[in-house]
mmCIF file of C-alpha atoms in Angstrom:
data_model
loop_
_atom_site.group_PDB
_atom_site.id
_atom_site.type_symbol
_atom_site.label_atom_id
_atom_site.label_comp_id
_atom_site.label_asym_id
_atom_site.label_seq_id
_atom_site.Cartn_x
_atom_site.Cartn_y
_atom_site.Cartn_z
ATOM 1 C CA MET A 1 0.152 -17.342 10.134
ATOM 2 C CA ILE A 2 1.638 -13.973 9.310
ATOM 3 C CA GLN A 3 -0.317 -10.759 9.130
ATOM 4 C CA ILE A 4 0.688 -7.440 7.607
ATOM 5 C CA HIS A 5 0.605 -4.647 10.197
ATOM 6 C CA ILE A 6 -0.880 -1.398 8.889
ATOM 7 C CA PRO A 7 0.991 1.330 10.809
ATOM 8 C CA ASP A 8 -0.005 4.928 11.555
ATOM 9 C CA THR A 9 2.930 6.194 9.476
ATOM 10 C CA VAL A 10 5.211 4.722 6.842
ATOM 11 C CA LYS A 11 8.355 6.075 5.142
ATOM 12 C CA ILE A 12 8.597 6.070 1.356
ATOM 13 C CA ALA A 13 11.696 7.604 -0.252
ATOM 14 C CA GLY A 14 12.573 9.321 3.010
ATOM 15 C CA CYS A 15 9.153 10.975 3.327
ATOM 16 C CA VAL A 16 6.859 10.117 6.222
ATOM 17 C CA TYR A 17 3.348 9.317 5.047
ATOM 18 C CA THR A 18 0.406 9.365 7.435
ATOM 19 C CA VAL A 19 -1.766 6.262 7.141
ATOM 20 C CA GLU A 20 -5.442 6.936 7.745
ATOM 21 C CA ARG A 21 -8.120 4.291 8.079
ATOM 22 C CA GLU A 22 -11.559 4.825 6.556
ATOM 23 C CA GLU A 23 -14.524 2.886 7.922
ATOM 24 C CA ARG A 24 -15.879 2.012 4.470
ATOM 25 C CA SER A 25 -15.252 2.543 0.764
ATOM 26 C CA PHE A 26 -15.057 6.220 -0.176
ATOM 27 C CA VAL A 27 -15.165 8.471 -3.229
ATOM 28 C CA ASN A 28 -11.899 9.696 -4.730
ATOM 29 C CA GLY A 29 -11.750 11.428 -8.097
ATOM 30 C CA GLY A 30 -15.298 10.396 -8.935
ATOM 31 C CA SER A 31 -14.716 6.694 -8.240
ATOM 32 C CA VAL A 32 -15.537 4.573 -5.209
ATOM 33 C CA VAL A 33 -12.251 3.187 -3.845
ATOM 34 C CA ASP A 34 -10.880 1.236 -0.883
ATOM 35 C CA GLY A 35 -7.545 3.045 -0.728
ATOM 36 C CA THR A 36 -5.656 6.094 -1.954
ATOM 37 C CA HIS A 37 -2.133 7.458 -2.052
ATOM 38 C CA SER A 38 -1.313 11.168 -2.168
ATOM 39 C CA PHE A 39 2.249 12.226 -2.878
ATOM 40 C CA PHE A 40 1.446 15.896 -2.226
ATOM 41 C CA GLU A 41 -0.340 15.308 1.095
ATOM 42 C CA GLN A 42 2.019 12.451 2.038
ATOM 43 C CA LYS A 43 -1.000 10.416 2.995
ATOM 44 C CA ILE A 44 -2.273 6.893 2.427
ATOM 45 C CA LYS A 45 -5.869 5.941 3.159
ATOM 46 C CA VAL A 46 -6.989 2.334 3.616
ATOM 47 C CA VAL A 47 -10.509 1.054 4.212
ATOM 48 C CA ARG A 48 -11.333 -0.980 7.332
ATOM 49 C CA GLU A 49 -13.891 -3.099 5.442
ATOM 50 C CA GLY A 50 -13.192 -6.613 4.263
ATOM 51 C CA THR A 51 -10.904 -9.236 5.680
ATOM 52 C CA GLU A 52 -7.542 -8.468 7.270
ATOM 53 C CA ASP A 53 -5.920 -9.992 4.186
ATOM 54 C CA TYR A 54 -7.907 -7.707 1.884
ATOM 55 C CA GLN A 55 -6.974 -4.629 3.927
ATOM 56 C CA SER A 56 -3.327 -5.719 3.796
ATOM 57 C CA VAL A 57 -3.429 -6.023 0.002
ATOM 58 C CA VAL A 58 -5.024 -2.561 -0.238
ATOM 59 C CA PHE A 59 -2.251 -1.158 2.000
ATOM 60 C CA LEU A 60 0.485 -2.817 -0.083
ATOM 61 C CA HIS A 61 -1.241 -1.538 -3.236
ATOM 62 C CA GLU A 62 -1.079 2.048 -1.989
ATOM 63 C CA LEU A 63 2.556 1.564 -0.889
ATOM 64 C CA MET A 64 3.375 0.425 -4.429
ATOM 65 C CA HIS A 65 1.812 3.623 -5.808
ATOM 66 C CA GLY A 66 4.072 5.586 -3.455
ATOM 67 C CA ILE A 67 7.124 3.652 -4.611
ATOM 68 C CA PHE A 68 6.210 4.084 -8.282
ATOM 69 C CA GLU A 69 5.606 7.818 -7.845
ATOM 70 C CA ASN A 70 8.961 8.328 -6.112
ATOM 71 C CA TYR A 71 11.197 5.905 -7.998
ATOM 72 C CA CYS A 72 9.498 5.256 -11.352
ATOM 73 C CA PRO A 73 7.636 8.425 -12.330
ATOM 74 C CA ASN A 74 6.155 8.435 -15.827
ATOM 75 C CA ILE A 75 7.726 5.115 -16.830
ATOM 76 C CA VAL A 76 4.320 3.695 -17.729
ATOM 77 C CA SER A 77 0.906 5.211 -18.343
ATOM 78 C CA ALA A 78 -1.449 5.710 -15.403
ATOM 79 C CA ALA A 79 -3.611 2.806 -16.632
ATOM 80 C CA ASP A 80 -0.598 0.499 -16.938
ATOM 81 C CA GLU A 81 0.696 1.611 -13.532
ATOM 82 C CA GLU A 82 -2.632 0.659 -11.970
ATOM 83 C CA LYS A 83 -2.451 -2.813 -13.554
ATOM 84 C CA LEU A 84 1.162 -3.297 -12.445
ATOM 85 C CA VAL A 85 0.504 -2.064 -8.907
ATOM 86 C CA GLU A 86 -2.551 -4.330 -8.628
ATOM 87 C CA GLN A 87 -0.590 -7.444 -9.561
ATOM 88 C CA ILE A 88 2.612 -6.569 -7.677
ATOM 89 C CA SER A 89 0.709 -5.862 -4.440
ATOM 90 C CA LYS A 90 -1.128 -9.203 -4.665
ATOM 91 C CA GLY A 91 2.111 -11.025 -5.475
ATOM 92 C CA LEU A 92 4.031 -9.332 -2.672
ATOM 93 C CA PHE A 93 1.276 -10.186 -0.189
ATOM 94 C CA GLN A 94 1.348 -13.834 -1.292
ATOM 95 C CA VAL A 95 5.136 -14.110 -1.046
ATOM 96 C CA ILE A 96 5.247 -12.472 2.406
ATOM 97 C CA THR A 97 2.390 -14.518 3.869
ATOM 98 C CA ASP A 98 3.525 -17.824 2.345
ATOM 99 C CA ASN A 99 7.173 -17.295 3.332
ATOM 100 C CA PRO A 100 7.181 -15.449 6.674
ATOM 101 C CA GLU A 101 10.761 -16.513 7.342
ATOM 102 C CA ILE A 102 12.021 -14.061 4.708
ATOM 103 C CA ILE A 103 11.137 -11.119 6.962
ATOM 104 C CA LYS A 104 12.967 -10.870 10.238
ATOM 105 C CA GLU A 105 13.159 -8.094 12.787
ATOM 106 C CA VAL A 106 16.706 -6.919 13.362
ATOM 107 C CA LYS A 107 17.530 -4.814 16.390
ATOM 108 C CA ARG A 108 19.485 -1.685 15.609
ATOM 109 C CA ARG A 109 22.503 -0.848 17.694
#
């Protein structure tokens, strides 16, 4: 079984984002959410509630928002981005967990 590690920091487009863990769902922009991404604060927040798999999907979801914001700004509407990110994060999680051999640690020289 493979598990996604949620690190303390992650790099997106050369920027180091701090990853914070929240104990439970929280309010962001008037909505109750399980994760957030902030380009301006370079911060990702992920809830500790739910299964490890669920937390991993939330983390991948927020990573996808970071990737979209840095590499695909304004290509789709905010509503469409949310739909795309939701499906891509679930699909990426499935591919990684069902095919762990595709990810391999390589030692740098």
